[in-house]
Amino acid sequence: MADPFGPRILIVEDDPLLSELLAEKLHGEKFDLRMARTGEEALESVKKDKPDLMLLDILLPGIDGFEVLKRVKEDPGTKHIVVIILSNLGQQSDIDKGTQLGAEKYIVKVSLTLSEVVQAVRDVWQKHAPQAA
């Protein structure tokens, strides 16, 4: 049976306020949301919930977002997950590292509003969504 929602999105963000705000904005878009606050929780959720897309912070307690991204992309069972990095780290070296590890897009948190982040998620998902039969 088809999911009544859109793609399953895993939000990996340790800031409770920001993760709730993101969830509210994305829920309005009919996405099926999952949440993780640490790198370890993110990796568990990837295996259990099998998200289609992940919004991934880099600065996380425990395993950082770069390591989460690396592990997701190295695993044949999860490498298809579309990853958008949403981080305060805005140095070009961080952006380059994220894209080299396999992130589809790198968003610096302070450069976009929540509505613009939602639009970026929509745009990236449209590019990767399975075509409807």
PDB file of C-alpha atoms in Angstrom:
ATOM      1  CA  MET A   1       0.000   0.000   0.000  1.00  0.00           C
ATOM      2  CA  ALA A   2       1.333   3.399  -0.965  1.00  0.00           C
ATOM      3  CA  ASP A   3       2.253   5.840   1.761  1.00  0.00           C
ATOM      4  CA  PRO A   4      -0.365   8.634   1.897  1.00  0.00           C
ATOM      5  CA  PHE A   5       2.428  11.101   2.526  1.00  0.00           C
ATOM      6  CA  GLY A   6       5.234  12.158   0.282  1.00  0.00           C
ATOM      7  CA  PRO A   7       8.802  11.030   0.771  1.00  0.00           C
ATOM      8  CA  ARG A   8      10.027   9.893   4.171  1.00  0.00           C
ATOM      9  CA  ILE A   9      12.403  12.529   5.503  1.00  0.00           C
ATOM     10  CA  LEU A  10      14.804  12.105   8.389  1.00  0.00           C
ATOM     11  CA  ILE A  11      15.667  15.390  10.128  1.00  0.00           C
ATOM     12  CA  VAL A  12      18.992  15.056  11.952  1.00  0.00           C
ATOM     13  CA  GLU A  13      19.326  18.151  14.129  1.00  0.00           C
ATOM     14  CA  ASP A  14      20.427  18.466  17.761  1.00  0.00           C
ATOM     15  CA  ASP A  15      18.800  21.861  18.331  1.00  0.00           C
ATOM     16  CA  PRO A  16      15.280  21.018  19.608  1.00  0.00           C
ATOM     17  CA  LEU A  17      13.776  24.362  18.571  1.00  0.00           C
ATOM     18  CA  LEU A  18      15.155  24.255  15.040  1.00  0.00           C
ATOM     19  CA  SER A  19      14.193  20.605  14.539  1.00  0.00           C
ATOM     20  CA  GLU A  20      10.618  21.361  15.676  1.00  0.00           C
ATOM     21  CA  LEU A  21      10.380  24.391  13.394  1.00  0.00           C
ATOM     22  CA  LEU A  22      11.672  22.352  10.460  1.00  0.00           C
ATOM     23  CA  ALA A  23       9.243  19.550  11.275  1.00  0.00           C
ATOM     24  CA  GLU A  24       6.304  21.971  11.384  1.00  0.00           C
ATOM     25  CA  LYS A  25       7.223  23.510   8.035  1.00  0.00           C
ATOM     26  CA  LEU A  26       7.864  20.157   6.350  1.00  0.00           C
ATOM     27  CA  HIS A  27       4.788  18.497   7.853  1.00  0.00           C
ATOM     28  CA  GLY A  28       2.712  21.141   6.111  1.00  0.00           C
ATOM     29  CA  GLU A  29       4.161  19.781   2.887  1.00  0.00           C
ATOM     30  CA  LYS A  30       2.810  16.263   3.579  1.00  0.00           C
ATOM     31  CA  PHE A  31       6.226  14.721   4.078  1.00  0.00           C
ATOM     32  CA  ASP A  32       6.499  11.656   6.332  1.00  0.00           C
ATOM     33  CA  LEU A  33       8.934  12.839   9.006  1.00  0.00           C
ATOM     34  CA  ARG A  34      11.349  11.096  11.349  1.00  0.00           C
ATOM     35  CA  MET A  35      13.651  12.847  13.815  1.00  0.00           C
ATOM     36  CA  ALA A  36      17.128  12.160  15.200  1.00  0.00           C
ATOM     37  CA  ARG A  37      19.214  14.331  17.522  1.00  0.00           C
ATOM     38  CA  THR A  38      22.571  12.505  17.397  1.00  0.00           C
ATOM     39  CA  GLY A  39      24.680  10.798  14.772  1.00  0.00           C
ATOM     40  CA  GLU A  40      24.017   7.437  16.410  1.00  0.00           C
ATOM     41  CA  GLU A  41      20.233   7.994  16.336  1.00  0.00           C
ATOM     42  CA  ALA A  42      20.512   9.030  12.688  1.00  0.00           C
ATOM     43  CA  LEU A  43      22.295   5.813  11.727  1.00  0.00           C
ATOM     44  CA  GLU A  44      19.742   3.709  13.655  1.00  0.00           C
ATOM     45  CA  SER A  45      16.858   5.537  11.979  1.00  0.00           C
ATOM     46  CA  VAL A  46      18.400   5.094   8.534  1.00  0.00           C
ATOM     47  CA  LYS A  47      18.385   1.305   9.036  1.00  0.00           C
ATOM     48  CA  LYS A  48      14.970   1.123  10.714  1.00  0.00           C
ATOM     49  CA  ASP A  49      12.930   3.811   8.919  1.00  0.00           C
ATOM     50  CA  LYS A  50      14.612   3.758   5.506  1.00  0.00           C
ATOM     51  CA  PRO A  51      14.178   7.456   4.689  1.00  0.00           C
ATOM     52  CA  ASP A  52      14.133   8.731   1.109  1.00  0.00           C
ATOM     53  CA  LEU A  53      15.811  11.984   2.058  1.00  0.00           C
ATOM     54  CA  MET A  54      17.841  13.189   5.022  1.00  0.00           C
ATOM     55  CA  LEU A  55      18.298  16.764   6.266  1.00  0.00           C
ATOM     56  CA  LEU A  56      21.608  16.438   8.077  1.00  0.00           C
ATOM     57  CA  ASP A  57      23.333  18.798  10.498  1.00  0.00           C
ATOM     58  CA  ILE A  58      27.122  18.437  10.785  1.00  0.00           C
ATOM     59  CA  LEU A  59      27.741  19.480  14.390  1.00  0.00           C
ATOM     60  CA  LEU A  60      26.071  16.672  16.341  1.00  0.00           C
ATOM     61  CA  PRO A  61      26.745  14.991  19.679  1.00  0.00           C
ATOM     62  CA  GLY A  62      28.712  11.765  19.226  1.00  0.00           C
ATOM     63  CA  ILE A  63      29.200  10.870  15.583  1.00  0.00           C
ATOM     64  CA  ASP A  64      29.286  14.045  13.480  1.00  0.00           C
ATOM     65  CA  GLY A  65      27.277  14.612  10.323  1.00  0.00           C
ATOM     66  CA  PHE A  66      30.240  14.052   7.994  1.00  0.00           C
ATOM     67  CA  GLU A  67      30.744  10.570   9.456  1.00  0.00           C
ATOM     68  CA  VAL A  68      26.996   9.839   9.228  1.00  0.00           C
ATOM     69  CA  LEU A  69      27.036  10.903   5.575  1.00  0.00           C
ATOM     70  CA  LYS A  70      30.129   8.791   4.871  1.00  0.00           C
ATOM     71  CA  ARG A  71      28.567   5.671   6.424  1.00  0.00           C
ATOM     72  CA  VAL A  72      25.233   6.159   4.654  1.00  0.00           C
ATOM     73  CA  LYS A  73      26.893   6.562   1.261  1.00  0.00           C
ATOM     74  CA  GLU A  74      29.288   3.616   1.782  1.00  0.00           C
ATOM     75  CA  ASP A  75      26.455   1.180   2.576  1.00  0.00           C
ATOM     76  CA  PRO A  76      24.889  -0.353  -0.567  1.00  0.00           C
ATOM     77  CA  GLY A  77      21.558  -0.568   1.266  1.00  0.00           C
ATOM     78  CA  THR A  78      21.430   3.152   2.094  1.00  0.00           C
ATOM     79  CA  LYS A  79      23.570   4.908  -0.520  1.00  0.00           C
ATOM     80  CA  HIS A  80      20.432   5.859  -2.491  1.00  0.00           C
ATOM     81  CA  ILE A  81      19.244   8.174   0.317  1.00  0.00           C
ATOM     82  CA  VAL A  82      19.308  11.783  -0.855  1.00  0.00           C
ATOM     83  CA  VAL A  83      21.202  13.913   1.684  1.00  0.00           C
ATOM     84  CA  ILE A  84      20.908  17.656   2.141  1.00  0.00           C
ATOM     85  CA  ILE A  85      23.343  19.116   4.651  1.00  0.00           C
ATOM     86  CA  LEU A  86      21.888  21.911   6.757  1.00  0.00           C
ATOM     87  CA  SER A  87      24.689  23.317   8.888  1.00  0.00           C
ATOM     88  CA  ASN A  88      26.154  26.435  10.444  1.00  0.00           C
ATOM     89  CA  LEU A  89      29.544  25.400   9.035  1.00  0.00           C
ATOM     90  CA  GLY A  90      29.899  27.604   5.993  1.00  0.00           C
ATOM     91  CA  GLN A  91      33.590  27.372   5.125  1.00  0.00           C
ATOM     92  CA  GLN A  92      34.243  26.321   1.545  1.00  0.00           C
ATOM     93  CA  SER A  93      36.299  23.382   2.826  1.00  0.00           C
ATOM     94  CA  ASP A  94      33.254  22.096   4.752  1.00  0.00           C
ATOM     95  CA  ILE A  95      30.976  22.541   1.738  1.00  0.00           C
ATOM     96  CA  ASP A  96      33.506  20.723  -0.474  1.00  0.00           C
ATOM     97  CA  LYS A  97      33.830  17.881   2.032  1.00  0.00           C
ATOM     98  CA  GLY A  98      30.053  17.459   2.229  1.00  0.00           C
ATOM     99  CA  THR A  99      29.606  17.296  -1.523  1.00  0.00           C
ATOM    100  CA  GLN A 100      32.610  14.998  -1.958  1.00  0.00           C
ATOM    101  CA  LEU A 101      31.080  12.601   0.587  1.00  0.00           C
ATOM    102  CA  GLY A 102      27.867  12.511  -1.431  1.00  0.00           C
ATOM    103  CA  ALA A 103      25.542  15.276  -0.226  1.00  0.00           C
ATOM    104  CA  GLU A 104      23.185  16.466  -2.933  1.00  0.00           C
ATOM    105  CA  LYS A 105      23.052  19.996  -1.541  1.00  0.00           C
ATOM    106  CA  TYR A 106      24.793  21.957   1.214  1.00  0.00           C
ATOM    107  CA  ILE A 107      22.773  24.694   2.898  1.00  0.00           C
ATOM    108  CA  VAL A 108      24.297  27.094   5.414  1.00  0.00           C
ATOM    109  CA  LYS A 109      21.566  27.641   8.033  1.00  0.00           C
ATOM    110  CA  VAL A 110      21.964  31.386   8.337  1.00  0.00           C
ATOM    111  CA  SER A 111      21.752  31.924   4.572  1.00  0.00           C
ATOM    112  CA  LEU A 112      18.142  30.743   4.085  1.00  0.00           C
ATOM    113  CA  THR A 113      14.776  31.135   5.775  1.00  0.00           C
ATOM    114  CA  LEU A 114      12.820  28.038   6.828  1.00  0.00           C
ATOM    115  CA  SER A 115      10.530  28.520   3.819  1.00  0.00           C
ATOM    116  CA  GLU A 116      13.551  28.573   1.524  1.00  0.00           C
ATOM    117  CA  VAL A 117      14.877  25.381   3.153  1.00  0.00           C
ATOM    118  CA  VAL A 118      11.503  23.706   2.515  1.00  0.00           C
ATOM    119  CA  GLN A 119      11.614  24.872  -1.112  1.00  0.00           C
ATOM    120  CA  ALA A 120      15.150  23.458  -1.458  1.00  0.00           C
ATOM    121  CA  VAL A 121      13.925  20.108  -0.080  1.00  0.00           C
ATOM    122  CA  ARG A 122      11.017  20.156  -2.540  1.00  0.00           C
ATOM    123  CA  ASP A 123      13.324  20.981  -5.459  1.00  0.00           C
ATOM    124  CA  VAL A 124      15.864  18.287  -4.596  1.00  0.00           C
ATOM    125  CA  TRP A 125      13.144  15.681  -4.055  1.00  0.00           C
ATOM    126  CA  GLN A 126      11.463  16.495  -7.392  1.00  0.00           C
ATOM    127  CA  LYS A 127      14.776  15.827  -9.084  1.00  0.00           C
ATOM    128  CA  HIS A 128      15.081  12.410  -7.393  1.00  0.00           C
ATOM    129  CA  ALA A 129      11.483  11.275  -6.887  1.00  0.00           C
ATOM    130  CA  PRO A 130      10.484   8.034  -8.583  1.00  0.00           C
ATOM    131  CA  GLN A 131       8.313   8.823 -11.550  1.00  0.00           C
ATOM    132  CA  ALA A 132       4.634   8.093 -10.962  1.00  0.00           C
ATOM    133  CA  ALA A 133       3.273   5.336 -13.145  1.00  0.00           C
TER     134      ALA A 133
END
